[in-house]
Every structure is written in structure tokens, then in C-alpha cells.
């Protein structure tokens, strides 16, 4: 093909453009046979780019037929054989954590307790670490944790303490908003937490 170097065992995929690799992929089997396996791998994986193939590996299986006249073996076709069933994808954060060995309670205590233990967790479990810290640092208020995270309301607790889910969420959110132009004054924040102030007042965003 035009612009495609002739087959050679010294060819390196990095020296080829994507267009040239696509040309190799589209070659008839007898012509593609002459290119080294590394070129065939690169061409195939370029065509099969997709999120599901991020861990994909492949090998080449060359099929032969016997020439009926010369009795020589000739290339019949080339198969790209996926090995992703043999080489599984990388484990998720949660599966990797669950597969890790148990940590003794004495070790956790020696590191400063459960909260400090998760604070020190490496980036390998960053997502799981964030989830655990969110749960461990939930304020110990009169509202049940299940009520706060699940959006429900336990009627007995609500009648006993008069703390609604709306008030709890507001108190949790105030800390994140304080300091921005909408809430520059700490006195206004205290009024909100204590349920005082004019809740119907416009924020004057114009």
C-alpha cells in the first residue's frame, strides 16, 4: 500500500502512524503474514480501542493449509486471540481491600485508633478511605446516622428530640458555605445553626 513500509523483522510500532497501522490491519492475510507480531498486535489493538479493552492483551494464531500442488504449508489466515479471560482486569478498590489480610485491633490502637488508621491509608484505597472517613466523622447529634444518610426519618427519635432531617442537613452544610460571599459573617452562621434569623429573606444575588 502507498505509504506503508515493506515488511521487516526490525519494524517498531512506535515508528508507525495510526493510519499506517490501520492499513496493516486491513491487509489480506498473506500480506500481513510478513509483518512481525508486534506490528499485528499494535494494529489490532488500535482498531479495538474501547473502555472495555483497557486491560486487553492479544496473541496471534497463524493458521496453515497444505498446498495441494507443492505440499508446502501456506498461510491460511491469522486469528487475533484475546487473552482477557486468562488475564483478569485490575481489581477494584473495594475488592482489593476485602482480599487484603485482616488488621489486628492492637495494631489499629497502636496507630492511634480507627480514625487515625484510615487517615493514614495509602492512595491505593483512596475512594474507600474517603467513604470510611465520612462515616467516622459524622457529628454525634441527636439524629440517627441512618436518618442522615438514607434520607428517611425515624418518627420516635423525631418526636423525642424535635430535630428534623432538614435542620440536621442545614447544620451539616453550613460549615461548607461559611467564608464565601454569601455567608461572610460568623454571626449569621450562628443564627442559622440556632434556628434564628430571617429564613425568608432574599439572598440578593442580583
Short mmCIF file of C-alpha atoms in Angstrom, two decimals:
data_model
loop_
_atom_site.label_atom_id
_atom_site.label_comp_id
_atom_site.label_asym_id
_atom_site.label_seq_id
_atom_site.Cartn_x
_atom_site.Cartn_y
_atom_site.Cartn_z
CA UNK A 1 0.00 0.00 0.00
CA UNK A 2 1.02 3.57 -0.56
CA UNK A 3 2.99 5.00 2.37
CA UNK A 4 3.39 1.63 4.09
CA UNK A 5 6.98 0.39 4.61
CA UNK A 6 7.72 -3.12 3.34
CA UNK A 7 7.67 -5.96 5.91
CA UNK A 8 10.79 -6.36 8.02
CA UNK A 9 11.51 -8.08 11.36
CA UNK A 10 13.05 -4.83 12.63
CA UNK A 11 9.89 -2.73 12.35
CA UNK A 12 8.78 -0.96 15.55
CA UNK A 13 5.11 0.03 16.07
CA UNK A 14 6.07 3.35 17.70
CA UNK A 15 7.56 4.47 14.38
CA UNK A 16 4.24 3.99 12.56
CA UNK A 17 1.32 6.39 12.33
CA UNK A 18 -2.19 5.29 13.25
CA UNK A 19 -3.12 5.40 9.56
CA UNK A 20 -0.28 3.00 8.70
CA UNK A 21 -1.32 0.61 11.49
CA UNK A 22 -4.88 0.65 10.16
CA UNK A 23 -3.52 -0.17 6.69
CA UNK A 24 -1.67 -3.17 8.15
CA UNK A 25 -4.86 -4.30 9.90
CA UNK A 26 -6.73 -4.19 6.58
CA UNK A 27 -4.10 -6.13 4.62
CA UNK A 28 -5.00 -9.54 3.20
CA UNK A 29 -3.74 -12.36 5.41
CA UNK A 30 -0.96 -13.41 3.02
CA UNK A 31 0.47 -9.87 3.02
CA UNK A 32 0.00 -9.31 6.77
CA UNK A 33 1.88 -12.58 7.40
CA UNK A 34 5.17 -10.91 6.57
CA UNK A 35 4.91 -8.30 9.33
CA UNK A 36 6.24 -9.07 12.85
CA UNK A 37 3.81 -9.96 15.62
CA UNK A 38 4.40 -6.66 17.42
CA UNK A 39 3.04 -4.79 14.40
CA UNK A 40 -0.03 -7.02 14.21
CA UNK A 41 -0.71 -6.53 17.93
CA UNK A 42 -0.45 -2.75 17.64
CA UNK A 43 -2.72 -2.67 14.58
CA UNK A 44 -5.37 -4.88 16.19
CA UNK A 45 -5.43 -3.03 19.50
CA UNK A 46 -5.71 0.31 17.70
CA UNK A 47 -8.85 -0.89 15.92
CA UNK A 48 -10.31 -2.40 19.10
CA UNK A 49 -9.95 0.72 21.24
CA UNK A 50 -12.77 0.86 23.79
CA UNK A 51 -13.20 1.27 27.54
CA UNK A 52 -13.83 -2.45 27.91
CA UNK A 53 -10.46 -3.29 26.34
CA UNK A 54 -8.32 -1.25 28.74
CA UNK A 55 -6.77 -4.46 30.09
CA UNK A 56 -6.86 -6.30 26.76
CA UNK A 57 -3.95 -8.41 25.61
CA UNK A 58 -3.78 -10.42 22.42
CA UNK A 59 -1.77 -13.02 20.65
CA UNK A 60 -1.61 -14.10 17.04
CA UNK A 61 -2.54 -17.57 15.93
CA UNK A 62 -1.36 -18.31 12.40
CA UNK A 63 -3.46 -20.93 10.65
CA UNK A 64 -1.88 -23.04 7.89
CA UNK A 65 -3.10 -25.10 4.99
CA UNK A 66 -1.18 -27.57 2.85
CA UNK A 67 -0.79 -26.50 -0.77
CA UNK A 68 -2.37 -29.29 -2.84
CA UNK A 69 0.28 -28.98 -5.55
CA UNK A 70 3.57 -28.30 -3.76
CA UNK A 71 2.51 -29.86 -0.41
CA UNK A 72 4.02 -26.81 1.31
CA UNK A 73 2.43 -25.15 4.30
CA UNK A 74 0.92 -21.81 3.36
CA UNK A 75 -0.72 -19.15 5.50
CA UNK A 76 -4.47 -19.58 5.52
CA UNK A 77 -5.46 -16.80 7.88
CA UNK A 78 -4.43 -15.06 11.07
CA UNK A 79 -6.55 -15.04 14.21
CA UNK A 80 -6.30 -12.44 16.95
CA UNK A 81 -6.94 -14.40 20.12
CA UNK A 82 -7.97 -12.34 23.18
CA UNK A 83 -6.43 -13.36 26.47
CA UNK A 84 -8.63 -11.21 28.69
CA UNK A 85 -10.32 -14.34 30.06
CA UNK A 86 -6.93 -15.50 31.28
CA UNK A 87 -5.67 -12.09 32.40
CA UNK A 88 -8.48 -10.54 34.50
CA UNK A 89 -8.95 -6.79 34.77
CA UNK A 90 -7.33 -4.91 37.62
CA UNK A 91 -9.21 -5.35 40.91
CA UNK A 92 -11.40 -2.56 42.19
CA UNK A 93 -10.56 -0.64 45.33
CA UNK A 94 -13.20 -2.48 47.34
CA UNK A 95 -12.31 -5.96 46.09
CA UNK A 96 -8.62 -5.31 46.75
CA UNK A 97 -9.40 -4.18 50.31
CA UNK A 98 -11.64 -7.18 51.02
CA UNK A 99 -8.94 -9.53 49.73
CA UNK A 100 -6.25 -7.98 51.93
CA UNK A 101 -5.29 -9.61 55.25
CA UNK A 102 -7.12 -8.63 58.43
CA UNK A 103 -5.60 -5.90 60.58
CA UNK A 104 -5.34 -6.70 64.27
CA UNK A 105 -7.18 -4.44 66.70
CA UNK A 106 -3.96 -3.94 68.66
CA UNK A 107 -2.27 -2.59 65.54
CA UNK A 108 -5.14 -0.17 64.92
CA UNK A 109 -4.93 1.06 68.52
CA UNK A 110 -1.15 1.41 68.25
CA UNK A 111 -1.60 3.65 65.19
CA UNK A 112 -3.88 5.99 67.12
CA UNK A 113 -7.30 4.42 66.75
CA UNK A 114 -9.72 3.69 63.93
CA UNK A 115 -9.95 7.25 62.64
CA UNK A 116 -6.18 7.74 62.53
CA UNK A 117 -5.76 4.32 60.90
CA UNK A 118 -7.94 5.35 57.96
CA UNK A 119 -6.34 8.79 57.81
CA UNK A 120 -3.02 7.03 57.15
CA UNK A 121 -4.38 4.75 54.42
CA UNK A 122 -2.43 4.97 51.19
CA UNK A 123 -3.82 6.27 47.90
CA UNK A 124 -4.47 2.71 46.72
CA UNK A 125 -7.72 2.76 48.70
CA UNK A 126 -8.42 6.47 48.33
CA UNK A 127 -12.11 6.09 47.39
CA UNK A 128 -12.81 3.62 50.19
CA UNK A 129 -10.82 5.78 52.63
CA UNK A 130 -12.98 8.80 51.82
CA UNK A 131 -16.17 6.81 52.42
CA UNK A 132 -14.98 5.47 55.77
CA UNK A 133 -13.82 8.89 56.96
CA UNK A 134 -17.18 10.42 56.02
CA UNK A 135 -18.92 7.86 58.23
CA UNK A 136 -16.44 8.03 61.12
CA UNK A 137 -16.51 11.84 61.27
CA UNK A 138 -20.29 12.23 61.20
CA UNK A 139 -21.24 14.55 64.11
CA UNK A 140 -22.69 12.77 67.11
CA UNK A 141 -26.02 14.59 67.11
CA UNK A 142 -29.48 13.61 68.21
CA UNK A 143 -30.35 12.41 64.73
CA UNK A 144 -29.65 8.80 63.82
CA UNK A 145 -26.90 8.25 61.26
CA UNK A 146 -29.31 6.12 59.21
CA UNK A 147 -31.69 9.04 59.09
CA UNK A 148 -29.00 11.42 57.83
CA UNK A 149 -27.50 9.19 55.14
CA UNK A 150 -30.60 7.37 53.90
CA UNK A 151 -32.90 10.40 53.80
CA UNK A 152 -35.50 8.73 55.97
CA UNK A 153 -36.90 9.81 59.33
CA UNK A 154 -37.37 7.73 62.47
CA UNK A 155 -40.60 9.03 63.96
CA UNK A 156 -39.83 8.12 67.58
CA UNK A 157 -36.50 9.94 67.51
CA UNK A 158 -38.04 12.90 65.72
CA UNK A 159 -40.83 13.32 68.30
CA UNK A 160 -38.42 12.88 71.18
CA UNK A 161 -35.74 15.38 70.16
CA UNK A 162 -37.61 17.69 67.77
CA UNK A 163 -34.68 17.58 65.34
CA UNK A 164 -35.88 17.28 61.78
CA UNK A 165 -33.88 15.91 58.88
CA UNK A 166 -33.98 19.37 57.25
CA UNK A 167 -32.36 21.04 60.29
CA UNK A 168 -29.71 18.35 60.53
CA UNK A 169 -28.77 18.72 56.87
CA UNK A 170 -28.66 22.51 57.22
CA UNK A 171 -26.26 22.29 60.16
CA UNK A 172 -24.05 19.87 58.24
CA UNK A 173 -23.94 22.18 55.21
CA UNK A 174 -23.26 25.48 56.97
CA UNK A 175 -19.60 24.67 57.55
CA UNK A 176 -19.04 24.19 53.83
CA UNK A 177 -20.66 27.53 52.96
CA UNK A 178 -19.12 29.72 55.64
CA UNK A 179 -16.48 32.13 54.35
CA UNK A 180 -17.88 32.60 50.86
CA UNK A 181 -19.55 35.90 49.82
CA UNK A 182 -23.00 34.50 50.69
CA UNK A 183 -22.02 33.90 54.34
CA UNK A 184 -19.18 36.27 55.26
CA UNK A 185 -20.32 36.93 58.84
CA UNK A 186 -19.94 34.31 61.58
CA UNK A 187 -22.88 35.83 63.48
CA UNK A 188 -25.19 34.98 60.60
CA UNK A 189 -23.91 31.41 60.63
CA UNK A 190 -24.58 31.10 64.37
CA UNK A 191 -28.11 32.40 63.87
CA UNK A 192 -28.73 29.79 61.20
CA UNK A 193 -27.41 26.96 63.38
CA UNK A 194 -29.54 28.11 66.31
CA UNK A 195 -32.60 28.46 64.09
CA UNK A 196 -32.77 32.24 64.41
CA UNK A 197 -32.75 34.97 61.79
CA UNK A 198 -34.99 35.71 58.84
CA UNK A 199 -35.21 32.48 56.85
CA UNK A 200 -37.47 34.06 54.24
CA UNK A 201 -35.07 36.91 53.42
CA UNK A 202 -33.80 37.09 49.84
CA UNK A 203 -30.11 36.34 49.29
CA UNK A 204 -29.78 39.39 46.98
CA UNK A 205 -27.85 37.53 44.32
CA UNK A 206 -28.56 40.17 41.65
#
